[in-house]
Amino acid sequence: MEHADGVEARPQHTAAVLDQVTDADDVVVTERGKPRWRVSTFGDRDTALERLQREGRYTPPAGEPAPWPRHPGGPTYTTAEADTLLDEMRGDH
């Protein structure tokens, strides 16, 4: 969750604004009602993926991957049919 604070309202209250910043919450500083800056904690402990996840730019994969199909779809070919198709693709027909 982000908090919004205006530059005009708090020019001398920088410490109070910084106190609102937590590991879970950033502070968005506005100028004339428009967001201009985002203040967040500096985390040396974050890995690149943790930072991307915190920023909402990465979603980790599901814990259990989808199972492979037992019988994948698609046509099946005999050896002769496969040879004919390969010859046609190569232009040897």
PDB file of C-alpha atoms in Angstrom:
ATOM      1  CA  MET A   1       0.000   0.000   0.000  1.00  0.00           C
ATOM      2  CA  GLU A   2       1.330   3.409  -0.877  1.00  0.00           C
ATOM      3  CA  HIS A   3       0.804   6.644   1.022  1.00  0.00           C
ATOM      4  CA  ALA A   4       0.588   9.979  -0.797  1.00  0.00           C
ATOM      5  CA  ASP A   5       2.031  13.218   0.571  1.00  0.00           C
ATOM      6  CA  GLY A   6       2.176  16.572  -1.148  1.00  0.00           C
ATOM      7  CA  VAL A   7       5.377  18.574  -1.498  1.00  0.00           C
ATOM      8  CA  GLU A   8       3.539  21.804  -0.691  1.00  0.00           C
ATOM      9  CA  ALA A   9       2.039  20.378   2.486  1.00  0.00           C
ATOM     10  CA  ARG A  10       5.275  19.027   3.952  1.00  0.00           C
ATOM     11  CA  PRO A  11       8.343  20.891   2.745  1.00  0.00           C
ATOM     12  CA  GLN A  12       9.899  20.981   6.226  1.00  0.00           C
ATOM     13  CA  HIS A  13       8.577  17.598   7.407  1.00  0.00           C
ATOM     14  CA  THR A  14      10.935  15.300   5.528  1.00  0.00           C
ATOM     15  CA  ALA A  15      11.625  13.135   8.577  1.00  0.00           C
ATOM     16  CA  ALA A  16       7.892  12.636   9.175  1.00  0.00           C
ATOM     17  CA  VAL A  17       7.405  11.565   5.553  1.00  0.00           C
ATOM     18  CA  LEU A  18      10.365   9.184   5.728  1.00  0.00           C
ATOM     19  CA  ASP A  19       8.959   7.663   8.930  1.00  0.00           C
ATOM     20  CA  GLN A  20       5.928   6.532   6.901  1.00  0.00           C
ATOM     21  CA  VAL A  21       8.120   4.405   4.612  1.00  0.00           C
ATOM     22  CA  THR A  22       8.221   0.739   5.609  1.00  0.00           C
ATOM     23  CA  ASP A  23       9.423  -2.469   3.973  1.00  0.00           C
ATOM     24  CA  ALA A  24       5.848  -3.153   2.896  1.00  0.00           C
ATOM     25  CA  ASP A  25       4.735   0.403   2.051  1.00  0.00           C
ATOM     26  CA  ASP A  26       6.234   3.057  -0.187  1.00  0.00           C
ATOM     27  CA  VAL A  27       5.385   6.758   0.008  1.00  0.00           C
ATOM     28  CA  VAL A  28       4.382   8.596  -3.159  1.00  0.00           C
ATOM     29  CA  VAL A  29       5.215  12.294  -2.996  1.00  0.00           C
ATOM     30  CA  THR A  30       2.977  14.514  -5.081  1.00  0.00           C
ATOM     31  CA  GLU A  31       3.436  17.979  -6.525  1.00  0.00           C
ATOM     32  CA  ARG A  32       0.236  19.928  -7.133  1.00  0.00           C
ATOM     33  CA  GLY A  33      -1.729  16.710  -6.744  1.00  0.00           C
ATOM     34  CA  LYS A  34       0.272  14.746  -9.325  1.00  0.00           C
ATOM     35  CA  PRO A  35       2.551  11.855  -8.296  1.00  0.00           C
ATOM     36  CA  ARG A  36       6.195  12.822  -8.832  1.00  0.00           C
ATOM     37  CA  TRP A  37       8.395  10.651  -6.620  1.00  0.00           C
ATOM     38  CA  ARG A  38       8.210   7.263  -4.908  1.00  0.00           C
ATOM     39  CA  VAL A  39      10.186   6.815  -1.704  1.00  0.00           C
ATOM     40  CA  SER A  40      10.932   3.249  -0.654  1.00  0.00           C
ATOM     41  CA  THR A  41      13.287   1.513   1.729  1.00  0.00           C
ATOM     42  CA  PHE A  42      16.735   0.542   0.541  1.00  0.00           C
ATOM     43  CA  GLY A  43      17.096  -3.208   0.826  1.00  0.00           C
ATOM     44  CA  ASP A  44      20.553  -4.660   0.389  1.00  0.00           C
ATOM     45  CA  ARG A  45      19.075  -8.013   1.308  1.00  0.00           C
ATOM     46  CA  ASP A  46      16.751  -8.135  -1.692  1.00  0.00           C
ATOM     47  CA  THR A  47      17.748 -10.311  -4.590  1.00  0.00           C
ATOM     48  CA  ALA A  48      16.887  -9.121  -8.082  1.00  0.00           C
ATOM     49  CA  LEU A  49      13.829 -11.400  -8.206  1.00  0.00           C
ATOM     50  CA  GLU A  50      12.640 -10.267  -4.759  1.00  0.00           C
ATOM     51  CA  ARG A  51      12.912  -6.630  -5.865  1.00  0.00           C
ATOM     52  CA  LEU A  52      11.022  -7.330  -9.103  1.00  0.00           C
ATOM     53  CA  GLN A  53       8.344  -9.196  -7.162  1.00  0.00           C
ATOM     54  CA  ARG A  54       8.006  -6.322  -4.665  1.00  0.00           C
ATOM     55  CA  GLU A  55       7.645  -3.899  -7.576  1.00  0.00           C
ATOM     56  CA  GLY A  56       4.953  -6.094  -9.106  1.00  0.00           C
ATOM     57  CA  ARG A  57       7.029  -6.830 -12.209  1.00  0.00           C
ATOM     58  CA  TYR A  58       7.560 -10.566 -11.521  1.00  0.00           C
ATOM     59  CA  THR A  59       5.280 -13.352 -10.361  1.00  0.00           C
ATOM     60  CA  PRO A  60       6.971 -16.521  -9.147  1.00  0.00           C
ATOM     61  CA  PRO A  61       5.928 -19.789 -10.793  1.00  0.00           C
ATOM     62  CA  ALA A  62       3.289 -22.009  -9.228  1.00  0.00           C
ATOM     63  CA  GLY A  63       4.499 -24.535  -6.688  1.00  0.00           C
ATOM     64  CA  GLU A  64       3.326 -27.510  -8.731  1.00  0.00           C
ATOM     65  CA  PRO A  65       3.869 -27.410 -12.494  1.00  0.00           C
ATOM     66  CA  ALA A  66       1.139 -28.674 -14.791  1.00  0.00           C
ATOM     67  CA  PRO A  67       1.558 -32.371 -15.616  1.00  0.00           C
ATOM     68  CA  TRP A  68       2.720 -33.438 -19.047  1.00  0.00           C
ATOM     69  CA  PRO A  69      -0.011 -35.019 -21.156  1.00  0.00           C
ATOM     70  CA  ARG A  70       0.131 -38.803 -21.352  1.00  0.00           C
ATOM     71  CA  HIS A  71      -0.726 -38.836 -25.033  1.00  0.00           C
ATOM     72  CA  PRO A  72       0.165 -35.574 -26.737  1.00  0.00           C
ATOM     73  CA  GLY A  73      -2.208 -34.598 -29.525  1.00  0.00           C
ATOM     74  CA  GLY A  74      -1.361 -34.353 -33.167  1.00  0.00           C
ATOM     75  CA  PRO A  75      -1.198 -36.764 -36.055  1.00  0.00           C
ATOM     76  CA  THR A  76       0.912 -39.891 -36.024  1.00  0.00           C
ATOM     77  CA  TYR A  77       2.786 -41.012 -39.125  1.00  0.00           C
ATOM     78  CA  THR A  78       4.241 -44.265 -40.317  1.00  0.00           C
ATOM     79  CA  THR A  79       7.897 -44.325 -41.277  1.00  0.00           C
ATOM     80  CA  ALA A  80       6.993 -44.225 -44.971  1.00  0.00           C
ATOM     81  CA  GLU A  81       4.670 -41.236 -44.465  1.00  0.00           C
ATOM     82  CA  ALA A  82       7.338 -39.389 -42.480  1.00  0.00           C
ATOM     83  CA  ASP A  83       9.917 -40.064 -45.228  1.00  0.00           C
ATOM     84  CA  THR A  84       7.495 -38.749 -47.873  1.00  0.00           C
ATOM     85  CA  LEU A  85       6.819 -35.580 -45.862  1.00  0.00           C
ATOM     86  CA  LEU A  86      10.539 -34.967 -45.337  1.00  0.00           C
ATOM     87  CA  ASP A  87      11.215 -35.455 -49.059  1.00  0.00           C
ATOM     88  CA  GLU A  88       8.476 -32.921 -49.879  1.00  0.00           C
ATOM     89  CA  MET A  89       9.898 -30.415 -47.393  1.00  0.00           C
ATOM     90  CA  ARG A  90      13.370 -30.804 -48.897  1.00  0.00           C
ATOM     91  CA  GLY A  91      12.028 -30.460 -52.411  1.00  0.00           C
ATOM     92  CA  ASP A  92      13.080 -34.014 -53.359  1.00  0.00           C
ATOM     93  CA  HIS A  93       9.645 -35.056 -54.640  1.00  0.00           C
TER      94      HIS A  93
END
